[in-house]
XYZ file of C-alpha atoms in Angstrom:
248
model
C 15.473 -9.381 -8.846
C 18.842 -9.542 -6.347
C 19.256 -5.644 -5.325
C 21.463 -6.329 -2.491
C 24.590 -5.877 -4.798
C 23.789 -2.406 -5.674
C 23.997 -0.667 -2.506
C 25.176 2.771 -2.863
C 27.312 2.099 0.650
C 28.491 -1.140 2.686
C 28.095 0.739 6.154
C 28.173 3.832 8.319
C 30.686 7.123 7.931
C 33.783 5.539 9.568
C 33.737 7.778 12.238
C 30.080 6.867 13.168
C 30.487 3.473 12.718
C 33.393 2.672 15.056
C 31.791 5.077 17.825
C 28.671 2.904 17.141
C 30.281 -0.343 16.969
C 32.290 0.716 20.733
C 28.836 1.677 21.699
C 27.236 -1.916 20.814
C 29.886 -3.723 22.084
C 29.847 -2.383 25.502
C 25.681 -2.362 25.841
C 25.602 -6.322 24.810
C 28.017 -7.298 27.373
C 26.762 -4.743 30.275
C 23.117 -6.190 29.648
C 24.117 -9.715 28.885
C 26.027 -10.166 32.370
C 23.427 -8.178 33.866
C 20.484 -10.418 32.349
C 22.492 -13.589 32.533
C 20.177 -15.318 35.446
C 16.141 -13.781 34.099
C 17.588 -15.432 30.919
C 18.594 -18.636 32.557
C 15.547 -18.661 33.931
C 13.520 -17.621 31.073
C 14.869 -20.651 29.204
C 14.016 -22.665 31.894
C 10.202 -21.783 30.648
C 10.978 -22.084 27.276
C 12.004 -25.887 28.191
C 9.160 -26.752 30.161
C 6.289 -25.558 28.153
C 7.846 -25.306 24.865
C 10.199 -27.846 24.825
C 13.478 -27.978 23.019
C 15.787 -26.468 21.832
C 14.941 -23.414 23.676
C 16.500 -21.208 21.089
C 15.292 -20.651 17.935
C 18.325 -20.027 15.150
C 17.511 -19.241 11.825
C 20.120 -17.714 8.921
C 19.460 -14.006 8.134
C 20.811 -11.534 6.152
C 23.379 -8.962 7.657
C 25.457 -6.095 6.330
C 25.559 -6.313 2.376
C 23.281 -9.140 2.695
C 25.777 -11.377 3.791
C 23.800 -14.460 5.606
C 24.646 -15.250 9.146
C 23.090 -17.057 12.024
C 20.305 -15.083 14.383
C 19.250 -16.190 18.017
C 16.187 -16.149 20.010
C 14.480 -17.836 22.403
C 11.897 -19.717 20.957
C 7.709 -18.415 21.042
C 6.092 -21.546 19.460
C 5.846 -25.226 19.540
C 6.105 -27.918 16.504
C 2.611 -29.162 16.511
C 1.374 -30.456 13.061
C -1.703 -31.824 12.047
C -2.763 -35.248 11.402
C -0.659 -35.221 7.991
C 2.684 -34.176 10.334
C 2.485 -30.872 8.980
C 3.099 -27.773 11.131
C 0.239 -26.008 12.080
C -0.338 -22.022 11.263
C 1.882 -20.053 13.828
C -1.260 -18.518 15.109
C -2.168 -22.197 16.581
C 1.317 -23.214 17.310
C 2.013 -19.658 19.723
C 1.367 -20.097 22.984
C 0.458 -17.850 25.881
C 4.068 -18.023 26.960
C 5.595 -16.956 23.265
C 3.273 -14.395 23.268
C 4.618 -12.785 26.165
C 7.678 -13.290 25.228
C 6.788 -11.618 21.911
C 5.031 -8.391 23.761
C 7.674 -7.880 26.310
C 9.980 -8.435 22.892
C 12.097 -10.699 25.597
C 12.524 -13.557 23.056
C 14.810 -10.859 21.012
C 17.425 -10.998 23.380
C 19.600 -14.146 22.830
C 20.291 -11.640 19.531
C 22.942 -9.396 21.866
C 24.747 -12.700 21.327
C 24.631 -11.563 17.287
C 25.749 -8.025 17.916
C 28.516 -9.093 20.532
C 29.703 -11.351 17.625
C 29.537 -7.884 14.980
C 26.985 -9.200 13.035
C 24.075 -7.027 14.525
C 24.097 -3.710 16.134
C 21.451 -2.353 19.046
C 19.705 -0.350 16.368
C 19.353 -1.250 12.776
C 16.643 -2.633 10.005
C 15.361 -5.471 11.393
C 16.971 -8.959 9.584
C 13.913 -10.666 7.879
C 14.542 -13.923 5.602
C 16.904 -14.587 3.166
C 14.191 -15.278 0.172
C 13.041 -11.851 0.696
C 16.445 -10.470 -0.638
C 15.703 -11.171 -4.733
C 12.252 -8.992 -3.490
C 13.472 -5.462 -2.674
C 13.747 -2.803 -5.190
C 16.863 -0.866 -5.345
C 15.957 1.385 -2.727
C 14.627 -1.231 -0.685
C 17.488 -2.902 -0.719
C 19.887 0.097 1.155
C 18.491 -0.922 4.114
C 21.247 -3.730 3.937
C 24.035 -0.489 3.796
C 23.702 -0.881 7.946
C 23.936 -3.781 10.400
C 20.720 -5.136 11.182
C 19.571 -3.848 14.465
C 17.712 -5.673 17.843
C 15.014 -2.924 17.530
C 15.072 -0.080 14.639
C 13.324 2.810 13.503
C 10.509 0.895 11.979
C 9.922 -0.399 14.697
C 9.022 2.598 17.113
C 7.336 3.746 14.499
C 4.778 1.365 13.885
C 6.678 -2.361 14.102
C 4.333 -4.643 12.237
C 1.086 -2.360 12.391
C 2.512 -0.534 8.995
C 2.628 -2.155 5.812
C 5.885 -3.794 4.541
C 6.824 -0.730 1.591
C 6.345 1.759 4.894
C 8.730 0.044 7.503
C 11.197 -0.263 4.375
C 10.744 3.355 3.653
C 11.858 3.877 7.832
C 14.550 1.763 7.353
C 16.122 3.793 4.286
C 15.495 6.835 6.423
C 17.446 5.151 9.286
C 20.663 4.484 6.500
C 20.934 8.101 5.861
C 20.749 9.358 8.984
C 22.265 6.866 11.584
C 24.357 8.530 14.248
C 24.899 7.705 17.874
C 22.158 10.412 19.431
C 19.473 8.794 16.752
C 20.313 5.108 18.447
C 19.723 6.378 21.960
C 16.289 8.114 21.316
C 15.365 5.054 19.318
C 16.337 3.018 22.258
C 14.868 4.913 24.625
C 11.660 4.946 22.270
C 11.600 1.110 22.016
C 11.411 0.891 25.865
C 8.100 3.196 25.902
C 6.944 1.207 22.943
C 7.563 -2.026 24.273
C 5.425 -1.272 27.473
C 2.494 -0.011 25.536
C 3.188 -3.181 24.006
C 2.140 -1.089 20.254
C 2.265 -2.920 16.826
C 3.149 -6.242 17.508
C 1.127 -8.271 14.966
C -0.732 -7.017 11.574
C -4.326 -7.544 11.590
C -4.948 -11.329 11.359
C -1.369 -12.434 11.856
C 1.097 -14.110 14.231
C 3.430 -10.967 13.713
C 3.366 -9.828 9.682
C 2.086 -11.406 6.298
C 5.156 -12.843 4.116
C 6.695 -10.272 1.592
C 6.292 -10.689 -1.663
C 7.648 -8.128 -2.804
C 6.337 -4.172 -3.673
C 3.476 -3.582 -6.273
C 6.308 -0.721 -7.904
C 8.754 -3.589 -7.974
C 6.164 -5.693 -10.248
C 5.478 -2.555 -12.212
C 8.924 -1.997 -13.085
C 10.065 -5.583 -14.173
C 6.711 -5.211 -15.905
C 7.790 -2.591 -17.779
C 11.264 -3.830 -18.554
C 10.031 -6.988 -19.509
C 7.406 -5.261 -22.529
C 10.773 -2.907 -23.149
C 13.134 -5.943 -23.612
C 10.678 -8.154 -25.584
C 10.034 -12.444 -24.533
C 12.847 -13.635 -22.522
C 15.401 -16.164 -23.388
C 16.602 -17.858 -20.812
C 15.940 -15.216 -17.829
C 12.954 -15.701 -15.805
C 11.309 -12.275 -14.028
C 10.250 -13.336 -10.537
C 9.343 -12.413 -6.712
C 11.630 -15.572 -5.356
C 11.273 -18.774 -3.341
C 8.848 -18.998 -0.763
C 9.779 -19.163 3.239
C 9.307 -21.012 6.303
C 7.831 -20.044 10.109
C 9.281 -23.295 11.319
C 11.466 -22.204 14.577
C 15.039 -23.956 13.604
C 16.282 -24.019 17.249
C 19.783 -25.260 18.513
């Protein structure tokens, strides 16, 4: 079910959204000429023991759902089993990506994304484009906002909580995103990131793949028995997705 077109909003109050958009702007381009040689040098790494490309691009969806292209420095490498398929991403991480993961330094090729407008410093996190046909309604507002770098889901539990309770932060984050809630989330993600809290679910690289919410189910459940056998319309969850690191 595609609930990306419902969105009660397309973005911030004006007022809050060109103070935040100023706010971006300047950040990205402070930290990226400040950052410019540790990143040289941290793709450097990424060459030698990863291999190329050393970033990792991938298509995302941004504000409205509207697909664009995310950076990051790639965390894993393409080895596949004796069939050439890619292993699990828990065998194809290495101790490099996974300090690049816990230090969350593989995110920041993505100030390239916000310089560009399609990302901000703080947002909902951009996950994968099958996942948008998954969200209920509600879910789906988190889309009413950039996508951020870091976000409130993630000082507030990143991929420890379950996928219904970082959407639930997000929604939060759409209705009450202003310029003072950025910088304490900011400042939060820099405590967070050096307790190094919530970076993987139990038994995963980083988080299972949604599938959407057990209410979403319900409900086209309940439409379904309220509308009768369908014709020609199929009720679904969507198409499946890929770990494989698309670099450039």
């Amino acid at each position: 079910m595609n609930t990306v077109g419902r969105a009660r909003n397309t973005g911030s109050p004006a007022g809050v959204g060109r103070l935040k958009r100023a706010f971006d702007l300047t950040v990205a381009l402070l930290a990226l000429g400040v950052l410019a040689l540790p990143l040289l040098f941290v793709a450097l790494l990424v060459a030698l023991f990863l291999g190329r490309p050393v970033l990792f691009r991938q298509q995302r969806p941004g504000l409205g759902g509207k697909p664009f292209w995310l950076y990051k420095f790639r965390t894993m490498t393409d080895a596949r089993d004796s069939q050439g398929r890619l292993l699990p991403d828990e065998q194809r991480l290495t101790r490099l990506g996974r300090f690049l993961r816990r230090t969350s330094i593989d995110e920041l090729p993505e100030l390239i994304n916000v310089i560009k407008g399609e990302m901000s410093l703080v947002g909902p996190r951009p996950l994968l484009m099958s996942y948008l046909d998954r969200y209920t309604p509600e879910q789906a507002r988190r889309h009413e906002v950039r996508p951020g770098i870091t976000g409130w889901a993630q000082v507030n539990g990143r991929n420890a909580i379950s996928w219904e309770e970082k959407f639930k932060l997000d929604v939060w984050y759409v209705d009450h995103a202003s310029l003072a809630l950025d910088l304490k989330i900011l400042a939060m993600t820099v405590w967070k990131t050096l307790r190094r809290e919530g970076i993987s679910a139990a038994g995963h690289a980083t988080m299972p793949e949604f599938l959407g919410s057990k209410e979403s189910t319900a409900a086209e459940d309940d439409e379904a028995a309220r509308l009768g056998p369908p014709h020609s319309e199929a009720f679904g969850s969507g198409g499946g997705s890929s770990s494989t690191e698309a670099g450039l």
